[in-house]
Amino acid sequence: MVRISHWLIVAAVFALTLSGTNILTSHPRLYWGETGNVNDEPWLVIPIPASRRSVPTAYDFRLEDRNGWSRNLHFEAAWVLVLTGLVYGLWGFASGHFRRDLIPGRGDRNWRAFSATVAKYARHFLRKEPLPTDEIAYNPLQRVTYLVVIFLLFPAIIASGLAMSPYLAAAWPGLVEFFGGRQSARSFHFLLVSGLLGFAVVHVILVKVSGFSRLLRGMTIGHG
């Protein structure tokens, strides 16, 4: 279940990132509050060309407008992510996976355990010390990071995405109010997704330095 859900979520996140980037190019400016347009002052102007002539940018050309198919793909990939996450979450609680594999043990719930893990990777990068290859269980830093991503980051990304939907905003106005308006939800969505992509980059780097081929085999055929 861990391996299947992992790769389904990877595929969904890739499709969401691709489609989300295309959607972002239609208006690469972020605002706070309920409304935002070219006449308002954005808190962030993303330095990329836009796909619409009405949006001012520092570029003298426009990208192709792919907003239509991107929104369809974004919605469909989001369903794959949500349904996979629900199945994985129910299985994780029922099987004891979260309690057994992700919640740190009593001796690891302290800064000493976390700092020891950070120091191990720091010595590898700075002094070229080899990393242990016989570790099976997640280390304390991995456990806490995965818990944050699974139970905080992903739900927040999904909730902020739902808050941008006019239909769901009408059905659940409290969700929009929670984020401070639809434009605020869009800004939070961008920041949260950026955090998720940053996690993914660090995750791949650490997999690479820890033994890419061995860990890839473990996450595909189940033999590290």
mmCIF file of C-alpha atoms in Angstrom:
data_model
loop_
_atom_site.group_PDB
_atom_site.id
_atom_site.type_symbol
_atom_site.label_atom_id
_atom_site.label_comp_id
_atom_site.label_asym_id
_atom_site.label_seq_id
_atom_site.Cartn_x
_atom_site.Cartn_y
_atom_site.Cartn_z
ATOM 1 C CA MET A 1 0.000 0.000 0.000
ATOM 2 C CA VAL A 2 2.832 2.420 0.807
ATOM 3 C CA ARG A 3 4.519 1.783 -2.539
ATOM 4 C CA ILE A 4 1.316 1.989 -4.607
ATOM 5 C CA SER A 5 0.073 5.148 -2.902
ATOM 6 C CA HIS A 6 3.541 6.724 -3.139
ATOM 7 C CA TRP A 7 3.694 6.428 -6.927
ATOM 8 C CA LEU A 8 0.059 7.408 -7.459
ATOM 9 C CA ILE A 9 0.682 10.556 -5.414
ATOM 10 C CA VAL A 10 3.920 11.246 -7.342
ATOM 11 C CA ALA A 11 1.992 11.026 -10.635
ATOM 12 C CA ALA A 12 -0.817 13.227 -9.289
ATOM 13 C CA VAL A 13 1.589 15.864 -7.930
ATOM 14 C CA PHE A 14 3.462 15.929 -11.254
ATOM 15 C CA ALA A 15 0.184 16.487 -13.162
ATOM 16 C CA LEU A 16 -0.939 19.100 -10.640
ATOM 17 C CA THR A 17 2.369 20.961 -10.887
ATOM 18 C CA LEU A 18 2.301 20.935 -14.684
ATOM 19 C CA SER A 19 -1.315 22.075 -14.931
ATOM 20 C CA GLY A 20 -0.989 24.486 -11.999
ATOM 21 C CA THR A 21 1.966 26.227 -13.635
ATOM 22 C CA ASN A 22 -0.088 26.729 -16.805
ATOM 23 C CA ILE A 23 -2.991 28.102 -14.751
ATOM 24 C CA LEU A 24 -0.626 30.457 -12.916
ATOM 25 C CA THR A 25 0.657 31.962 -16.178
ATOM 26 C CA SER A 26 -2.809 33.349 -16.901
ATOM 27 C CA HIS A 27 -2.291 35.822 -14.022
ATOM 28 C CA PRO A 28 1.156 35.532 -12.378
ATOM 29 C CA ARG A 29 0.370 38.031 -9.619
ATOM 30 C CA LEU A 30 -0.750 37.259 -6.066
ATOM 31 C CA TYR A 31 -3.024 39.304 -3.797
ATOM 32 C CA TRP A 32 -4.489 39.216 -0.302
ATOM 33 C CA GLY A 33 -8.177 39.465 0.446
ATOM 34 C CA GLU A 34 -11.258 38.554 -1.550
ATOM 35 C CA THR A 35 -10.520 40.262 -4.869
ATOM 36 C CA GLY A 36 -7.488 41.063 -6.973
ATOM 37 C CA ASN A 37 -6.911 42.351 -10.487
ATOM 38 C CA VAL A 38 -4.434 44.368 -12.546
ATOM 39 C CA ASN A 39 -5.668 47.572 -10.896
ATOM 40 C CA ASP A 40 -4.760 46.299 -7.410
ATOM 41 C CA GLU A 41 -1.301 46.182 -5.874
ATOM 42 C CA PRO A 42 -0.066 42.568 -5.668
ATOM 43 C CA TRP A 43 2.080 41.410 -2.784
ATOM 44 C CA LEU A 44 4.049 39.220 -5.194
ATOM 45 C CA VAL A 45 4.673 39.481 -8.922
ATOM 46 C CA ILE A 46 6.010 36.155 -10.187
ATOM 47 C CA PRO A 47 8.734 36.926 -12.778
ATOM 48 C CA ILE A 48 7.310 34.869 -15.640
ATOM 49 C CA PRO A 49 5.494 35.838 -18.854
ATOM 50 C CA ALA A 50 1.699 35.835 -18.770
ATOM 51 C CA SER A 51 -0.671 34.127 -21.192
ATOM 52 C CA ARG A 52 -3.122 37.037 -21.243
ATOM 53 C CA ARG A 53 -2.510 40.476 -22.728
ATOM 54 C CA SER A 54 -4.461 42.203 -19.970
ATOM 55 C CA VAL A 55 -1.869 41.206 -17.350
ATOM 56 C CA PRO A 56 1.206 43.499 -17.311
ATOM 57 C CA THR A 57 4.602 41.786 -17.063
ATOM 58 C CA ALA A 58 8.214 42.704 -17.707
ATOM 59 C CA TYR A 59 8.171 40.644 -20.908
ATOM 60 C CA ASP A 60 7.206 41.810 -24.384
ATOM 61 C CA PHE A 61 5.638 38.484 -25.393
ATOM 62 C CA ARG A 62 2.798 36.276 -24.212
ATOM 63 C CA LEU A 63 2.702 32.534 -23.588
ATOM 64 C CA GLU A 64 0.122 30.320 -25.232
ATOM 65 C CA ASP A 65 -3.081 30.271 -23.196
ATOM 66 C CA ARG A 66 -3.560 26.682 -21.995
ATOM 67 C CA ASN A 67 -5.915 27.533 -19.174
ATOM 68 C CA GLY A 68 -8.755 25.298 -20.423
ATOM 69 C CA TRP A 69 -7.148 21.858 -20.499
ATOM 70 C CA SER A 70 -4.935 22.775 -17.531
ATOM 71 C CA ARG A 71 -7.949 23.374 -15.281
ATOM 72 C CA ASN A 72 -9.504 20.077 -16.367
ATOM 73 C CA LEU A 73 -6.278 18.168 -15.706
ATOM 74 C CA HIS A 74 -5.791 19.983 -12.402
ATOM 75 C CA PHE A 75 -9.254 18.972 -11.202
ATOM 76 C CA GLU A 76 -8.871 15.336 -12.283
ATOM 77 C CA ALA A 77 -5.364 14.972 -10.800
ATOM 78 C CA ALA A 78 -6.613 16.521 -7.555
ATOM 79 C CA TRP A 79 -9.235 13.755 -7.293
ATOM 80 C CA VAL A 80 -6.512 11.129 -7.751
ATOM 81 C CA LEU A 81 -4.518 12.777 -4.967
ATOM 82 C CA VAL A 82 -7.492 13.078 -2.595
ATOM 83 C CA LEU A 83 -8.817 9.558 -3.119
ATOM 84 C CA THR A 84 -5.357 7.992 -2.881
ATOM 85 C CA GLY A 85 -4.687 9.998 0.271
ATOM 86 C CA LEU A 86 -7.970 8.883 1.841
ATOM 87 C CA VAL A 87 -7.302 5.200 1.110
ATOM 88 C CA TYR A 88 -3.730 5.488 2.388
ATOM 89 C CA GLY A 89 -4.878 7.353 5.491
ATOM 90 C CA LEU A 90 -7.580 4.828 6.385
ATOM 91 C CA TRP A 91 -5.177 1.951 5.807
ATOM 92 C CA GLY A 92 -2.445 3.720 7.804
ATOM 93 C CA PHE A 93 -4.671 4.001 10.868
ATOM 94 C CA ALA A 94 -6.254 0.557 10.528
ATOM 95 C CA SER A 95 -2.963 -1.289 9.968
ATOM 96 C CA GLY A 96 -1.000 0.624 12.602
ATOM 97 C CA HIS A 97 1.382 1.957 9.941
ATOM 98 C CA PHE A 98 1.332 5.506 11.305
ATOM 99 C CA ARG A 99 1.813 4.416 14.903
ATOM 100 C CA ARG A 100 4.480 1.841 14.043
ATOM 101 C CA ASP A 101 6.469 3.561 11.290
ATOM 102 C CA LEU A 102 5.885 7.321 11.503
ATOM 103 C CA ILE A 103 5.283 8.377 15.099
ATOM 104 C CA PRO A 104 8.716 8.800 16.753
ATOM 105 C CA GLY A 105 9.498 6.531 19.685
ATOM 106 C CA ARG A 106 9.739 7.928 23.191
ATOM 107 C CA GLY A 107 13.505 8.188 22.999
ATOM 108 C CA ASP A 108 13.367 10.117 19.706
ATOM 109 C CA ARG A 109 10.949 12.861 20.752
ATOM 110 C CA ASN A 110 13.659 15.384 21.602
ATOM 111 C CA TRP A 111 16.009 17.834 19.917
ATOM 112 C CA ARG A 112 18.998 15.597 20.560
ATOM 113 C CA ALA A 113 17.625 12.904 18.243
ATOM 114 C CA PHE A 114 16.787 15.451 15.549
ATOM 115 C CA SER A 115 20.156 17.216 15.779
ATOM 116 C CA ALA A 116 21.985 13.875 15.588
ATOM 117 C CA THR A 117 20.187 13.095 12.329
ATOM 118 C CA VAL A 118 20.974 16.532 10.885
ATOM 119 C CA ALA A 119 24.613 16.167 11.963
ATOM 120 C CA LYS A 120 24.811 12.785 10.212
ATOM 121 C CA TYR A 121 23.780 14.283 6.880
ATOM 122 C CA ALA A 122 25.941 17.371 7.452
ATOM 123 C CA ARG A 123 29.016 15.188 7.962
ATOM 124 C CA HIS A 124 28.179 13.345 4.763
ATOM 125 C CA PHE A 125 27.931 16.536 2.697
ATOM 126 C CA LEU A 126 30.821 18.410 4.335
ATOM 127 C CA ARG A 127 33.264 15.631 5.213
ATOM 128 C CA LYS A 128 32.143 12.992 2.713
ATOM 129 C CA GLU A 129 31.462 10.512 5.509
ATOM 130 C CA PRO A 130 29.396 7.545 4.208
ATOM 131 C CA LEU A 131 25.814 7.203 5.326
ATOM 132 C CA PRO A 132 24.677 3.913 6.909
ATOM 133 C CA THR A 133 23.015 1.664 4.330
ATOM 134 C CA ASP A 134 21.466 -0.863 6.709
ATOM 135 C CA GLU A 135 18.816 1.421 8.214
ATOM 136 C CA ILE A 136 15.295 0.064 7.723
ATOM 137 C CA ALA A 137 13.166 2.283 9.953
ATOM 138 C CA TYR A 138 12.745 5.988 9.289
ATOM 139 C CA ASN A 139 14.954 8.239 11.379
ATOM 140 C CA PRO A 140 13.296 10.773 13.771
ATOM 141 C CA LEU A 141 13.596 13.686 11.336
ATOM 142 C CA GLN A 142 12.039 11.665 8.518
ATOM 143 C CA ARG A 143 9.144 10.573 10.738
ATOM 144 C CA VAL A 144 8.253 14.105 11.832
ATOM 145 C CA THR A 145 8.679 15.482 8.307
ATOM 146 C CA TYR A 146 6.408 12.835 6.797
ATOM 147 C CA LEU A 147 3.792 13.426 9.497
ATOM 148 C CA VAL A 148 3.820 17.173 8.779
ATOM 149 C CA VAL A 149 3.537 16.612 5.023
ATOM 150 C CA ILE A 150 0.765 13.994 5.311
ATOM 151 C CA PHE A 151 -1.385 15.543 8.035
ATOM 152 C CA LEU A 152 -0.702 19.290 7.660
ATOM 153 C CA LEU A 153 0.762 20.260 4.296
ATOM 154 C CA PHE A 154 -1.379 18.109 1.996
ATOM 155 C CA PRO A 155 -4.689 18.908 3.790
ATOM 156 C CA ALA A 156 -3.854 22.634 3.767
ATOM 157 C CA ILE A 157 -3.074 22.525 0.029
ATOM 158 C CA ILE A 158 -6.349 20.730 -0.690
ATOM 159 C CA ALA A 159 -8.365 23.094 1.535
ATOM 160 C CA SER A 160 -6.856 26.227 -0.044
ATOM 161 C CA GLY A 161 -7.550 24.792 -3.502
ATOM 162 C CA LEU A 162 -11.188 24.111 -2.591
ATOM 163 C CA ALA A 163 -11.527 27.661 -1.271
ATOM 164 C CA MET A 164 -10.800 29.000 -4.785
ATOM 165 C CA SER A 165 -13.720 27.089 -6.311
ATOM 166 C CA PRO A 166 -16.761 29.388 -6.816
ATOM 167 C CA TYR A 167 -19.139 26.443 -6.360
ATOM 168 C CA LEU A 168 -17.560 25.237 -3.129
ATOM 169 C CA ALA A 169 -17.084 28.793 -1.898
ATOM 170 C CA ALA A 170 -20.845 29.268 -2.212
ATOM 171 C CA ALA A 171 -21.551 25.961 -0.451
ATOM 172 C CA TRP A 172 -18.919 26.410 2.279
ATOM 173 C CA PRO A 173 -18.317 30.166 2.718
ATOM 174 C CA GLY A 174 -16.616 29.515 6.037
ATOM 175 C CA LEU A 175 -13.730 27.836 4.220
ATOM 176 C CA VAL A 176 -13.072 31.000 2.202
ATOM 177 C CA GLU A 177 -13.385 33.134 5.323
ATOM 178 C CA PHE A 178 -10.850 30.898 7.068
ATOM 179 C CA PHE A 179 -8.204 31.867 4.492
ATOM 180 C CA GLY A 180 -9.268 35.520 4.444
ATOM 181 C CA GLY A 181 -10.790 35.564 0.953
ATOM 182 C CA ARG A 182 -10.387 33.782 -2.376
ATOM 183 C CA GLN A 183 -7.259 35.730 -3.356
ATOM 184 C CA SER A 184 -5.718 34.970 0.022
ATOM 185 C CA ALA A 185 -6.542 31.296 -0.537
ATOM 186 C CA ARG A 186 -4.757 31.496 -3.913
ATOM 187 C CA SER A 187 -1.708 33.039 -2.242
ATOM 188 C CA PHE A 188 -1.669 30.403 0.511
ATOM 189 C CA HIS A 189 -2.096 27.701 -2.151
ATOM 190 C CA PHE A 190 0.963 28.999 -4.004
ATOM 191 C CA LEU A 191 3.078 29.168 -0.830
ATOM 192 C CA LEU A 192 2.010 25.733 0.392
ATOM 193 C CA VAL A 193 2.668 24.113 -2.983
ATOM 194 C CA SER A 194 6.072 25.799 -3.091
ATOM 195 C CA GLY A 195 6.800 24.237 0.297
ATOM 196 C CA LEU A 196 5.698 20.828 -0.976
ATOM 197 C CA LEU A 197 7.924 21.096 -4.052
ATOM 198 C CA GLY A 198 10.816 22.165 -1.826
ATOM 199 C CA PHE A 199 10.229 19.058 0.292
ATOM 200 C CA ALA A 200 10.176 16.926 -2.875
ATOM 201 C CA VAL A 201 13.523 18.337 -4.040
ATOM 202 C CA VAL A 202 15.181 17.711 -0.671
ATOM 203 C CA HIS A 203 13.563 14.262 -0.540
ATOM 204 C CA VAL A 204 15.048 13.278 -3.917
ATOM 205 C CA ILE A 205 18.472 14.684 -2.969
ATOM 206 C CA LEU A 206 18.549 12.663 0.261
ATOM 207 C CA VAL A 207 17.407 9.546 -1.592
ATOM 208 C CA LYS A 208 20.274 10.106 -4.028
ATOM 209 C CA VAL A 209 22.930 10.440 -1.331
ATOM 210 C CA SER A 210 21.492 7.544 0.686
ATOM 211 C CA GLY A 211 21.650 5.099 -2.222
ATOM 212 C CA PHE A 212 19.298 5.896 -5.093
ATOM 213 C CA SER A 213 19.234 2.466 -6.768
ATOM 214 C CA ARG A 214 18.743 0.575 -3.502
ATOM 215 C CA LEU A 215 15.950 2.844 -2.251
ATOM 216 C CA LEU A 216 14.261 2.957 -5.654
ATOM 217 C CA ARG A 217 14.150 -0.839 -5.724
ATOM 218 C CA GLY A 218 12.692 -0.816 -2.228
ATOM 219 C CA MET A 219 9.950 1.619 -3.262
ATOM 220 C CA THR A 220 9.077 -0.314 -6.449
ATOM 221 C CA ILE A 221 9.580 -4.063 -6.026
ATOM 222 C CA GLY A 222 9.939 -4.062 -2.246
ATOM 223 C CA HIS A 223 13.555 -5.198 -1.993
ATOM 224 C CA GLY A 224 16.131 -2.621 -0.943
#
